[in-house]
GROMACS .gro file of C-alpha atoms in nm:
model
  495
    1MET     CA    1  -1.071   2.891   2.662
    2ALA     CA    2  -1.230   2.779   2.336
    3ASP     CA    3  -1.116   2.491   2.114
    4LEU     CA    4  -0.908   2.331   2.387
    5ASN     CA    5  -0.858   2.019   2.174
    6LYS     CA    6  -0.667   2.229   1.919
    7LEU     CA    7  -0.389   2.305   2.167
    8GLY     CA    8  -0.054   2.133   2.142
    9LEU     CA    9   0.125   1.975   2.436
   10SER     CA   10   0.339   2.280   2.516
   11GLY     CA   11   0.047   2.526   2.495
   12ALA     CA   12  -0.178   2.305   2.705
   13ARG     CA   13   0.098   2.244   2.961
   14ASP     CA   14   0.151   2.616   3.004
   15ALA     CA   15  -0.225   2.679   3.034
   16LEU     CA   16  -0.257   2.406   3.297
   17ARG     CA   17   0.028   2.547   3.503
   18LYS     CA   18  -0.117   2.897   3.489
   19GLY     CA   19  -0.452   2.763   3.604
   20ASP     CA   20  -0.628   2.887   3.288
   21VAL     CA   21  -0.771   2.541   3.226
   22THR     CA   22  -0.801   2.207   3.403
   23SER     CA   23  -0.707   1.863   3.278
   24VAL     CA   24  -1.070   1.757   3.310
   25GLU     CA   25  -1.175   2.042   3.078
   26LEU     CA   26  -0.903   1.950   2.826
   27THR     CA   27  -0.999   1.585   2.843
   28ASN     CA   28  -1.371   1.651   2.799
   29ALA     CA   29  -1.299   1.870   2.497
   30CYS     CA   30  -1.106   1.586   2.333
   31LEU     CA   31  -1.364   1.321   2.429
   32GLY     CA   32  -1.634   1.534   2.267
   33GLU     CA   33  -1.434   1.561   1.946
   34ILE     CA   34  -1.370   1.186   1.943
   35GLU     CA   35  -1.744   1.113   1.971
   36GLY     CA   36  -1.811   1.332   1.667
   37ALA     CA   37  -1.531   1.186   1.453
   38GLY     CA   38  -1.656   0.834   1.387
   39ALA     CA   39  -1.608   0.887   1.013
   40LEU     CA   40  -1.230   0.893   1.062
   41ASN     CA   41  -1.230   0.554   1.243
   42ALA     CA   42  -0.920   0.662   1.436
   43PHE     CA   43  -1.015   0.560   1.793
   44VAL     CA   44  -1.110   0.192   1.824
   45HIS     CA   45  -1.114   0.130   2.202
   46LYS     CA   46  -1.240   0.439   2.384
   47THR     CA   47  -1.168   0.482   2.756
   48PRO     CA   48  -1.362   0.792   2.868
   49GLU     CA   49  -1.408   0.681   3.229
   50LEU     CA   50  -1.039   0.604   3.271
   51ALA     CA   51  -0.951   0.934   3.102
   52ILE     CA   52  -1.163   1.141   3.341
   53GLU     CA   53  -1.025   0.948   3.639
   54ARG     CA   54  -0.665   1.021   3.529
   55ALA     CA   55  -0.752   1.384   3.449
   56ARG     CA   56  -0.886   1.438   3.802
   57ALA     CA   57  -0.573   1.283   3.951
   58ALA     CA   58  -0.359   1.506   3.725
   59ASP     CA   59  -0.545   1.818   3.842
   60LYS     CA   60  -0.463   1.728   4.202
   61ARG     CA   61  -0.094   1.691   4.113
   62LEU     CA   62  -0.099   2.023   3.931
   63GLN     CA   63  -0.259   2.197   4.229
   64ALA     CA   64   0.008   2.048   4.454
   65GLY     CA   65   0.273   2.204   4.229
   66ASP     CA   66   0.452   1.875   4.166
   67ALA     CA   67   0.367   1.797   3.805
   68PRO     CA   68   0.591   1.672   3.521
   69ALA     CA   69   0.561   1.826   3.174
   70MET     CA   70   0.309   1.569   3.045
   71CYS     CA   71   0.083   1.588   3.351
   72GLY     CA   72  -0.283   1.635   3.259
   73LEU     CA   73  -0.231   1.620   2.884
   74PRO     CA   74  -0.482   1.400   2.692
   75ILE     CA   75  -0.322   1.166   2.438
   76GLY     CA   76  -0.404   0.860   2.228
   77ILE     CA   77  -0.221   0.527   2.248
   78LYS     CA   78  -0.161   0.313   1.940
   79ASP     CA   79  -0.328  -0.027   1.966
   80LEU     CA   80   0.015  -0.196   1.951
   81PHE     CA   81   0.091  -0.090   2.311
   82CYS     CA   82  -0.040  -0.325   2.579
   83THR     CA   83  -0.253  -0.132   2.827
   84LYS     CA   84  -0.364  -0.292   3.153
   85GLY     CA   85  -0.735  -0.361   3.160
   86VAL     CA   86  -0.790  -0.215   2.812
   87ALA     CA   87  -0.822  -0.421   2.493
   88SER     CA   88  -0.495  -0.441   2.297
   89GLN     CA   89  -0.540  -0.611   1.960
   90ALA     CA   90  -0.263  -0.480   1.732
   91GLY     CA   91  -0.538  -0.423   1.478
   92SER     CA   92  -0.580  -0.800   1.437
   93ARG     CA   93  -0.873  -1.039   1.472
   94ILE     CA   94  -0.642  -1.301   1.619
   95LEU     CA   95  -0.606  -1.092   1.937
   96GLN     CA   96  -0.980  -1.024   1.967
   97GLY     CA   97  -1.077  -1.026   2.334
   98PHE     CA   98  -0.718  -0.991   2.461
   99VAL     CA   99  -0.710  -0.760   2.764
  100PRO     CA  100  -0.359  -0.746   2.913
  101GLU     CA  101  -0.292  -0.764   3.285
  102TYR     CA  102   0.018  -0.549   3.240
  103GLU     CA  103   0.118  -0.212   3.093
  104SER     CA  104   0.383  -0.145   2.830
  105THR     CA  105   0.681   0.047   2.968
  106VAL     CA  106   0.625   0.344   2.735
  107SER     CA  107   0.255   0.384   2.822
  108GLN     CA  108   0.344   0.331   3.190
  109ASN     CA  109   0.605   0.610   3.169
  110LEU     CA  110   0.340   0.840   3.024
  111ALA     CA  111   0.083   0.740   3.287
  112ASP     CA  112   0.335   0.790   3.568
  113ALA     CA  113   0.398   1.140   3.434
  114GLY     CA  114   0.026   1.214   3.457
  115ALA     CA  115  -0.066   1.189   3.089
  116VAL     CA  116  -0.432   1.107   3.023
  117MET     CA  117  -0.509   0.814   2.793
  118LEU     CA  118  -0.821   0.886   2.585
  119GLY     CA  119  -0.827   0.542   2.421
  120LYS     CA  120  -0.656   0.309   2.176
  121LEU     CA  121  -0.586   0.410   1.815
  122ASN     CA  122  -0.641   0.220   1.492
  123MET     CA  123  -0.344   0.082   1.298
  124ASP     CA  124  -0.246  -0.159   1.023
  125GLU     CA  125  -0.266  -0.519   1.145
  126PHE     CA  126   0.048  -0.599   1.348
  127ALA     CA  127   0.190  -0.272   1.207
  128MET     CA  128   0.222  -0.430   0.861
  129GLY     CA  129   0.115  -0.173   0.604
  130SER     CA  130   0.166   0.179   0.472
  131THR     CA  131  -0.197   0.283   0.422
  132ASN     CA  132  -0.392   0.170   0.733
  133GLU     CA  133  -0.613  -0.056   0.521
  134THR     CA  134  -0.511  -0.389   0.680
  135SER     CA  135  -0.680  -0.332   1.018
  136THR     CA  136  -0.949  -0.564   1.152
  137TYR     CA  137  -1.132  -0.246   1.259
  138GLY     CA  138  -1.154  -0.117   0.901
  139ASP     CA  139  -0.972   0.165   0.724
  140VAL     CA  140  -0.865   0.486   0.893
  141VAL     CA  141  -0.968   0.788   0.684
  142SER     CA  142  -0.742   1.091   0.667
  143PRO     CA  143  -0.896   1.420   0.783
  144TRP     CA  144  -0.745   1.580   0.471
  145ARG     CA  145  -0.923   1.611   0.139
  146CYS     CA  146  -0.768   1.658  -0.206
  147GLY     CA  147  -0.875   1.998  -0.345
  148GLY     CA  148  -1.252   1.995  -0.394
  149ASP     CA  149  -1.265   1.614  -0.409
  150ASP     CA  150  -1.453   1.413  -0.146
  151ALA     CA  151  -1.267   1.087  -0.216
  152PRO     CA  152  -1.125   0.941   0.111
  153LEU     CA  153  -0.747   0.955   0.145
  154THR     CA  154  -0.509   0.731   0.336
  155PRO     CA  155  -0.353   0.877   0.651
  156GLY     CA  156  -0.051   0.651   0.592
  157GLY     CA  157   0.048   0.354   0.802
  158SER     CA  158   0.095   0.173   1.015
  159SER     CA  159   0.034   0.450   1.273
  160GLY     CA  160  -0.253   0.590   1.065
  161GLY     CA  161  -0.498   0.616   1.354
  162SER     CA  162  -0.243   0.813   1.556
  163ALA     CA  163  -0.171   1.047   1.262
  164ALA     CA  164  -0.538   1.108   1.182
  165ALA     CA  165  -0.628   1.169   1.548
  166VAL     CA  166  -0.352   1.427   1.600
  167ALA     CA  167  -0.413   1.602   1.265
  168ALA     CA  168  -0.788   1.621   1.335
  169ASP     CA  169  -0.729   1.754   1.690
  170LEU     CA  170  -0.900   1.456   1.855
  171CYS     CA  171  -0.607   1.440   2.099
  172LEU     CA  172  -0.309   1.662   2.175
  173ALA     CA  173  -0.057   1.394   2.072
  174ALA     CA  174  -0.029   1.018   2.028
  175THR     CA  175   0.215   0.732   2.050
  176GLY     CA  176   0.328   0.556   1.735
  177THR     CA  177   0.572   0.283   1.641
  178ASP     CA  178   0.813   0.279   1.349
  179THR     CA  179   0.953  -0.039   1.194
  180GLY     CA  180   1.021   0.095   0.844
  181GLY     CA  181   0.865   0.442   0.848
  182SER     CA  182   0.537   0.386   1.032
  183ILE     CA  183   0.567   0.708   1.235
  184ARG     CA  184   0.734   0.931   0.976
  185GLN     CA  185   0.529   0.840   0.666
  186PRO     CA  186   0.183   0.898   0.823
  187ALA     CA  187   0.314   1.214   0.991
  188ALA     CA  188   0.418   1.347   0.648
  189PHE     CA  189   0.083   1.247   0.493
  190THR     CA  190  -0.119   1.431   0.761
  191GLY     CA  191   0.090   1.743   0.824
  192ILE     CA  192   0.215   1.660   1.174
  193VAL     CA  193   0.553   1.587   1.336
  194GLY     CA  194   0.670   1.231   1.400
  195ILE     CA  195   1.004   1.116   1.538
  196LYS     CA  196   1.154   0.768   1.546
  197PRO     CA  197   1.426   0.779   1.812
  198THR     CA  198   1.748   0.577   1.812
  199TYR     CA  199   1.686   0.204   1.847
  200GLY     CA  200   1.697   0.138   2.221
  201ARG     CA  201   1.598   0.488   2.335
  202CYS     CA  202   1.240   0.378   2.415
  203SER     CA  203   1.168   0.040   2.571
  204ARG     CA  204   0.994  -0.217   2.351
  205TRP     CA  205   0.861  -0.411   2.651
  206GLY     CA  206   0.484  -0.453   2.627
  207ILE     CA  207   0.470  -0.339   2.264
  208ILE     CA  208   0.336  -0.620   2.044
  209SER     CA  209   0.629  -0.719   1.823
  210PHE     CA  210   0.649  -0.698   1.444
  211ALA     CA  211   1.023  -0.709   1.370
  212SER     CA  212   1.218  -0.691   1.695
  213SER     CA  213   1.546  -0.551   1.559
  214LEU     CA  214   1.363  -0.268   1.378
  215ASP     CA  215   1.063  -0.170   1.596
  216GLN     CA  216   1.087   0.153   1.793
  217ALA     CA  217   0.824   0.367   1.965
  218GLY     CA  218   0.803   0.743   1.926
  219PRO     CA  219   0.570   1.042   1.962
  220MET     CA  220   0.339   1.191   1.697
  221THR     CA  221   0.265   1.554   1.776
  222LYS     CA  222   0.155   1.894   1.645
  223SER     CA  223   0.500   2.054   1.671
  224VAL     CA  224   0.866   1.974   1.718
  225ARG     CA  225   0.857   2.123   2.069
  226ASP     CA  226   0.573   1.887   2.157
  227ALA     CA  227   0.776   1.595   2.018
  228ALA     CA  228   1.070   1.692   2.242
  229ILE     CA  229   0.843   1.707   2.550
  230MET     CA  230   0.676   1.372   2.484
  231LEU     CA  231   0.992   1.188   2.379
  232GLY     CA  232   1.158   1.286   2.706
  233THR     CA  233   0.876   1.117   2.898
  234MET     CA  234   0.860   0.805   2.677
  235SER     CA  235   1.237   0.742   2.688
  236GLY     CA  236   1.453   0.576   2.948
  237HIS     CA  237   1.635   0.256   3.037
  238ASP     CA  238   1.420  -0.047   3.106
  239PRO     CA  239   1.578  -0.362   3.255
  240LYS     CA  240   1.283  -0.564   3.118
  241ASP     CA  241   1.405  -0.492   2.761
  242SER     CA  242   1.753  -0.626   2.683
  243THR     CA  243   1.782  -0.385   2.386
  244SER     CA  244   1.702  -0.079   2.598
  245ALA     CA  245   1.999   0.158   2.628
  246ASP     CA  246   2.123   0.244   2.976
  247LEU     CA  247   2.175   0.609   2.893
  248ALA     CA  248   2.059   0.927   3.063
  249VAL     CA  249   1.768   1.101   2.889
  250PRO     CA  250   1.856   1.465   2.812
  251ASP     CA  251   1.611   1.754   2.844
  252PHE     CA  252   1.522   1.753   2.476
  253GLU     CA  253   1.305   2.064   2.501
  254ALA     CA  254   1.588   2.265   2.656
  255MET     CA  255   1.801   2.181   2.351
  256LEU     CA  256   1.563   2.363   2.112
  257THR     CA  257   1.774   2.675   2.075
  258GLY     CA  258   1.696   2.731   1.708
  259ASP     CA  259   2.068   2.794   1.650
  260ILE     CA  260   2.217   2.560   1.389
  261ARG     CA  261   2.499   2.787   1.271
  262GLY     CA  262   2.798   2.581   1.166
  263LYS     CA  263   2.604   2.254   1.150
  264LYS     CA  264   2.674   2.034   0.848
  265ILE     CA  265   2.362   1.898   0.677
  266GLY     CA  266   2.414   1.618   0.426
  267ILE     CA  267   2.211   1.576   0.104
  268PRO     CA  268   2.242   1.212  -0.014
  269ARG     CA  269   2.259   1.187  -0.392
  270GLU     CA  270   2.115   0.833  -0.388
  271TYR     CA  271   1.780   0.965  -0.261
  272ARG     CA  272   1.716   1.134  -0.597
  273MET     CA  273   1.494   0.857  -0.730
  274ASP     CA  274   1.379   0.809  -1.088
  275GLY     CA  275   1.028   0.943  -1.127
  276MET     CA  276   1.038   1.157  -0.814
  277PRO     CA  277   0.762   1.421  -0.847
  278ASP     CA  278   0.889   1.772  -0.917
  279GLU     CA  279   0.707   1.906  -0.611
  280ILE     CA  280   0.895   1.665  -0.383
  281GLU     CA  281   1.228   1.758  -0.544
  282LYS     CA  282   1.148   2.130  -0.507
  283LEU     CA  283   1.042   2.089  -0.142
  284TRP     CA  284   1.369   1.907  -0.069
  285MET     CA  285   1.580   2.181  -0.226
  286ASP     CA  286   1.374   2.451  -0.055
  287GLY     CA  287   1.436   2.274   0.276
  288ALA     CA  288   1.810   2.276   0.210
  289ASP     CA  289   1.793   2.650   0.136
  290MET     CA  290   1.605   2.712   0.462
  291LEU     CA  291   1.873   2.533   0.663
  292ARG     CA  292   2.147   2.714   0.471
  293ASP     CA  293   1.981   3.049   0.544
  294ALA     CA  294   1.978   2.953   0.913
  295GLY     CA  295   2.357   2.918   0.906
  296ALA     CA  296   2.405   2.549   0.830
  297GLU     CA  297   2.648   2.422   0.569
  298ILE     CA  298   2.484   2.201   0.304
  299VAL     CA  299   2.707   1.915   0.189
  300ASP     CA  300   2.651   1.658  -0.088
  301ILE     CA  301   2.705   1.308   0.051
  302SER     CA  302   2.686   0.951  -0.075
  303LEU     CA  303   2.509   0.655   0.087
  304PRO     CA  304   2.599   0.400  -0.182
  305HIS     CA  305   2.405   0.100  -0.051
  306THR     CA  306   2.071   0.284  -0.034
  307LYS     CA  307   1.941   0.103  -0.343
  308TYR     CA  308   1.955  -0.228  -0.154
  309ALA     CA  309   1.764  -0.100   0.150
  310LEU     CA  310   1.410  -0.189   0.046
  311PRO     CA  311   1.489  -0.546  -0.065
  312ALA     CA  312   1.696  -0.604   0.251
  313TYR     CA  313   1.419  -0.463   0.470
  314TYR     CA  314   1.152  -0.678   0.304
  315VAL     CA  315   1.357  -0.989   0.379
  316ILE     CA  316   1.456  -0.903   0.738
  317ALA     CA  317   1.121  -0.763   0.857
  318PRO     CA  318   0.905  -1.057   0.736
  319ALA     CA  319   1.163  -1.306   0.869
  320GLU     CA  320   1.141  -1.155   1.217
  321ALA     CA  321   0.762  -1.126   1.186
  322SER     CA  322   0.725  -1.495   1.104
  323SER     CA  323   0.915  -1.580   1.423
  324ASN     CA  324   0.728  -1.328   1.641
  325LEU     CA  325   0.382  -1.421   1.513
  326ALA     CA  326   0.436  -1.796   1.562
  327ARG     CA  327   0.309  -1.751   1.920
  328TYR     CA  328  -0.045  -1.671   1.801
  329ASP     CA  329  -0.185  -2.022   1.781
  330GLY     CA  330  -0.531  -2.013   1.939
  331VAL     CA  331  -0.417  -2.190   2.256
  332ARG     CA  332  -0.337  -1.927   2.516
  333TYR     CA  333  -0.524  -1.607   2.427
  334GLY     CA  334  -0.711  -1.435   2.147
  335HIS     CA  335  -0.919  -1.591   1.870
  336ARG     CA  336  -0.961  -1.968   1.835
  337ALA     CA  337  -1.138  -2.121   1.535
  338THR     CA  338  -1.440  -2.348   1.576
  339LEU     CA  339  -1.326  -2.702   1.502
  340ASP     CA  340  -1.503  -2.987   1.329
  341ALA     CA  341  -1.534  -3.334   1.477
  342GLY     CA  342  -1.210  -3.518   1.421
  343ASP     CA  343  -0.997  -3.203   1.396
  344GLY     CA  344  -0.669  -3.218   1.585
  345ILE     CA  345  -0.420  -2.959   1.704
  346THR     CA  346  -0.274  -2.911   1.354
  347GLU     CA  347  -0.619  -2.825   1.214
  348MET     CA  348  -0.678  -2.589   1.507
  349TYR     CA  349  -0.355  -2.400   1.432
  350GLU     CA  350  -0.430  -2.384   1.060
  351LYS     CA  351  -0.791  -2.269   1.093
  352THR     CA  352  -0.719  -2.020   1.373
  353ARG     CA  353  -0.434  -1.853   1.187
  354ALA     CA  354  -0.624  -1.852   0.857
  355GLU     CA  355  -0.920  -1.680   1.025
  356GLY     CA  356  -0.722  -1.460   1.262
  357PHE     CA  357  -0.459  -1.311   1.032
  358GLY     CA  358  -0.544  -1.081   0.741
  359HIS     CA  359  -0.404  -1.124   0.391
  360GLU     CA  360  -0.110  -0.884   0.431
  361VAL     CA  361   0.004  -1.050   0.754
  362GLN     CA  362  -0.037  -1.395   0.602
  363SER     CA  363   0.170  -1.287   0.302
  364ARG     CA  364   0.454  -1.147   0.512
  365VAL     CA  365   0.458  -1.448   0.746
  366MET     CA  366   0.487  -1.683   0.447
  367ILE     CA  367   0.765  -1.474   0.292
  368GLY     CA  368   0.946  -1.464   0.625
  369THR     CA  369   0.913  -1.838   0.677
  370TYR     CA  370   1.041  -1.897   0.324
  371VAL     CA  371   1.355  -1.683   0.361
  372LEU     CA  372   1.436  -1.854   0.693
  373SER     CA  373   1.392  -2.206   0.555
  374ALA     CA  374   1.693  -2.433   0.531
  375GLY     CA  375   1.752  -2.401   0.158
  376PHE     CA  376   1.719  -2.022   0.144
  377TYR     CA  377   1.854  -1.891   0.477
  378ASP     CA  378   2.196  -1.802   0.333
  379ALA     CA  379   2.065  -1.690  -0.005
  380TYR     CA  380   1.817  -1.441   0.140
  381TYR     CA  381   1.826  -1.378   0.514
  382ASN     CA  382   2.201  -1.385   0.572
  383ARG     CA  383   2.263  -1.183   0.258
  384ALA     CA  384   2.010  -0.922   0.373
  385ARG     CA  385   2.184  -0.903   0.712
  386ARG     CA  386   2.516  -0.837   0.539
  387VAL     CA  387   2.355  -0.561   0.329
  388ARG     CA  388   2.214  -0.412   0.649
  389THR     CA  389   2.566  -0.393   0.791
  390LEU     CA  390   2.683  -0.210   0.478
  391ILE     CA  391   2.394   0.040   0.502
  392LYS     CA  392   2.479   0.108   0.866
  393ARG     CA  393   2.845   0.154   0.771
  394ASP     CA  394   2.748   0.409   0.502
  395PHE     CA  395   2.590   0.628   0.769
  396GLU     CA  396   2.882   0.581   1.011
  397GLN     CA  397   3.130   0.691   0.744
  398VAL     CA  398   2.922   0.998   0.657
  399PHE     CA  399   2.885   1.101   1.022
  400ALA     CA  400   3.261   1.047   1.071
  401THR     CA  401   3.322   1.329   0.819
  402GLY     CA  402   3.148   1.576   1.051
  403ILE     CA  403   2.793   1.563   0.911
  404ASP     CA  404   2.545   1.650   1.187
  405ALA     CA  405   2.219   1.555   1.015
  406ILE     CA  406   2.094   1.435   0.678
  407LEU     CA  407   1.801   1.595   0.492
  408THR     CA  408   1.577   1.385   0.266
  409PRO     CA  409   1.214   1.376   0.155
  410ALA     CA  410   0.991   1.186   0.397
  411THR     CA  411   0.776   1.021   0.130
  412PRO     CA  412   0.784   0.986  -0.250
  413SER     CA  413   0.437   1.147  -0.281
  414ALA     CA  414   0.155   1.313  -0.093
  415ALA     CA  415  -0.130   1.103   0.047
  416PHE     CA  416  -0.323   0.901  -0.210
  417GLY     CA  417  -0.675   0.760  -0.216
  418LEU     CA  418  -0.786   0.467  -0.004
  419GLY     CA  419  -0.810   0.160  -0.224
  420GLU     CA  420  -0.564   0.291  -0.484
  421MET     CA  421  -0.308   0.027  -0.392
  422ALA     CA  422  -0.562  -0.257  -0.365
  423ASN     CA  423  -0.500  -0.401  -0.711
  424ALA     CA  424  -0.149  -0.266  -0.759
  425ASP     CA  425   0.173  -0.465  -0.745
  426PRO     CA  426   0.250  -0.497  -0.368
  427VAL     CA  427   0.593  -0.350  -0.443
  428GLN     CA  428   0.418  -0.020  -0.525
  429MET     CA  429   0.290   0.001  -0.166
  430TYR     CA  430   0.630  -0.098  -0.028
  431LEU     CA  431   0.792   0.189  -0.223
  432ASN     CA  432   0.620   0.430   0.018
  433ASP     CA  433   0.897   0.336   0.262
  434VAL     CA  434   1.183   0.407   0.022
  435PHE     CA  435   1.316   0.710   0.216
  436THR     CA  436   1.252   0.574   0.565
  437VAL     CA  437   1.363   0.209   0.591
  438THR     CA  438   1.736   0.288   0.589
  439VAL     CA  439   1.695   0.468   0.922
  440ASN     CA  440   1.548   0.156   1.087
  441LEU     CA  441   1.807  -0.075   0.932
  442ALA     CA  442   2.082   0.147   1.076
  443GLY     CA  443   1.905   0.207   1.411
  444LEU     CA  444   1.925   0.586   1.372
  445PRO     CA  445   1.689   0.863   1.483
  446GLY     CA  446   1.474   1.022   1.212
  447ILE     CA  447   1.205   1.290   1.219
  448SER     CA  448   0.940   1.403   0.971
  449VAL     CA  449   0.853   1.773   0.969
  450PRO     CA  450   0.562   1.921   0.768
  451ALA     CA  451   0.721   2.163   0.522
  452GLY     CA  452   0.470   2.246   0.249
  453VAL     CA  453   0.170   2.139   0.044
  454ASN     CA  454   0.132   1.998  -0.306
  455GLY     CA  455  -0.079   2.140  -0.588
  456GLN     CA  456  -0.395   1.987  -0.439
  457GLY     CA  457  -0.330   2.136  -0.095
  458LEU     CA  458  -0.212   1.811   0.068
  459PRO     CA  459   0.076   1.814   0.320
  460LEU     CA  460   0.431   1.718   0.227
  461GLY     CA  461   0.703   1.636   0.481
  462LEU     CA  462   1.081   1.649   0.496
  463GLN     CA  463   1.290   1.400   0.692
  464LEU     CA  464   1.597   1.474   0.899
  465ILE     CA  465   1.820   1.181   1.002
  466GLY     CA  466   2.048   1.229   1.301
  467ARG     CA  467   2.347   1.071   1.470
  468PRO     CA  468   2.273   0.787   1.711
  469TRP     CA  469   2.164   0.905   2.058
  470GLU     CA  470   2.168   1.269   1.949
  471GLU     CA  471   1.794   1.326   1.929
  472GLY     CA  472   1.840   1.663   2.097
  473ASP     CA  473   2.051   1.798   1.811
  474LEU     CA  474   1.816   1.639   1.560
  475LEU     CA  475   1.513   1.799   1.722
  476ASN     CA  476   1.690   2.136   1.721
  477CYS     CA  477   1.758   2.111   1.346
  478ALA     CA  478   1.395   2.007   1.294
  479HIS     CA  479   1.277   2.299   1.510
  480THR     CA  480   1.473   2.538   1.289
  481LEU     CA  481   1.333   2.380   0.971
  482GLU     CA  482   0.981   2.392   1.113
  483GLY     CA  483   1.015   2.762   1.190
  484ALA     CA  484   1.152   2.843   0.846
  485ALA     CA  485   0.888   2.639   0.663
  486GLY     CA  486   0.606   2.804   0.859
  487PHE     CA  487   0.361   2.523   0.791
  488VAL     CA  488   0.021   2.615   0.937
  489ALA     CA  489  -0.223   2.432   0.705
  490LYS     CA  490  -0.502   2.232   0.873
  491PRO     CA  491  -0.761   2.001   0.721
  492GLY     CA  492  -1.105   2.153   0.674
  493LYS     CA  493  -1.354   1.979   0.903
  494TRP     CA  494  -1.588   1.754   0.701
  495TRP     CA  495  -1.637   1.462   0.944
   0.00000   0.00000   0.00000
């Protein structure tokens, strides 16, 4: 079979089970593509020897006839997941040289199922960013180009390496994490599928923390069916994570019936933002028409506290980050600054953190420390927590009326050029998360589905938000939307 790296998870799984291809052949095809894709800067810690070793083991399992769905499938792992014996830096200089002696629960679940890790993927430093320009490894470059222009585009962030690798067919799928849209926004920018499951569906143990009450792992794939397959493997209760839900994991793939007749899909009026591009508005309405044509009922709904979501998020997330990142002090692991004679422990902390953290991380840590300080805790942090409760209640009230899913744009624009946000007001970058942060604040599942292209031929995504713990229904609605949209565009290979 030619172009094995272009297969999705479901197609490759079926080919493996038929004996048309081996895991070693699939893995070698992807490793070859990775070697030729240095211009994208997506893979930052390559593990070819480990990949071939796991592929050979997977082929033995397949021959024995006892192989789970993910067995033998080559994937990439975001650098935020700790991987035993493989560098795990969270895109940060401060964790340079850190090689964990343990495996994150999610990557362990995938390994136990026979998935083949090709290497670690680039990301914004500590997952803080929407453009993948804050990484110590340098920028990730999107495989997409704008019309006839050669200017490099952002793949989105923070899971930009994962998005670029999947879109460029360097791997069949990848893990991502989503704190405020970091799976869904890059998925929309690169024309792939990305799902953030309900908070607690996937264990956070062994994933380097950004904001603990918001972080959630999820798959980034080439299709909704692939997302259902991979999410089923990644999910499950983990006693090592106190926020992990002790719930059975359904067969998400079996729930992809394509039948959404009688489902109620909400359209929130508050998501019609001032200055929204006409092409985003049109895509949104076209998506609603597609779901209506499939038998769903389209209902106007109100989520009145949406306008407070971004400010609440950018208080809560930095506050939690400042607490989580306090552990990086140059004492136990990672980077330690060279000290001058007479320097004490305070100078060591200051110099190590100044050298180890990039500007965006430093900025968010300082904001977080400020809003948690004695004089401002109630004015900012507690107020943001109360707003979060109101946002969550908005969704609960809407779902109580019988709404099954909510349709919104995934992003306020298509991908833009690398460096475009460098001198802009930081709030402009944060506005990329305007449609996604509410889902994290409320702990709900959300999925981005590629649904069209803009005038320059760049992908645009639509987001579906589901009821808590009902990822199966959400994936089925997304599967229907995906089929109706018929998105098949791929980036032309220039790298």
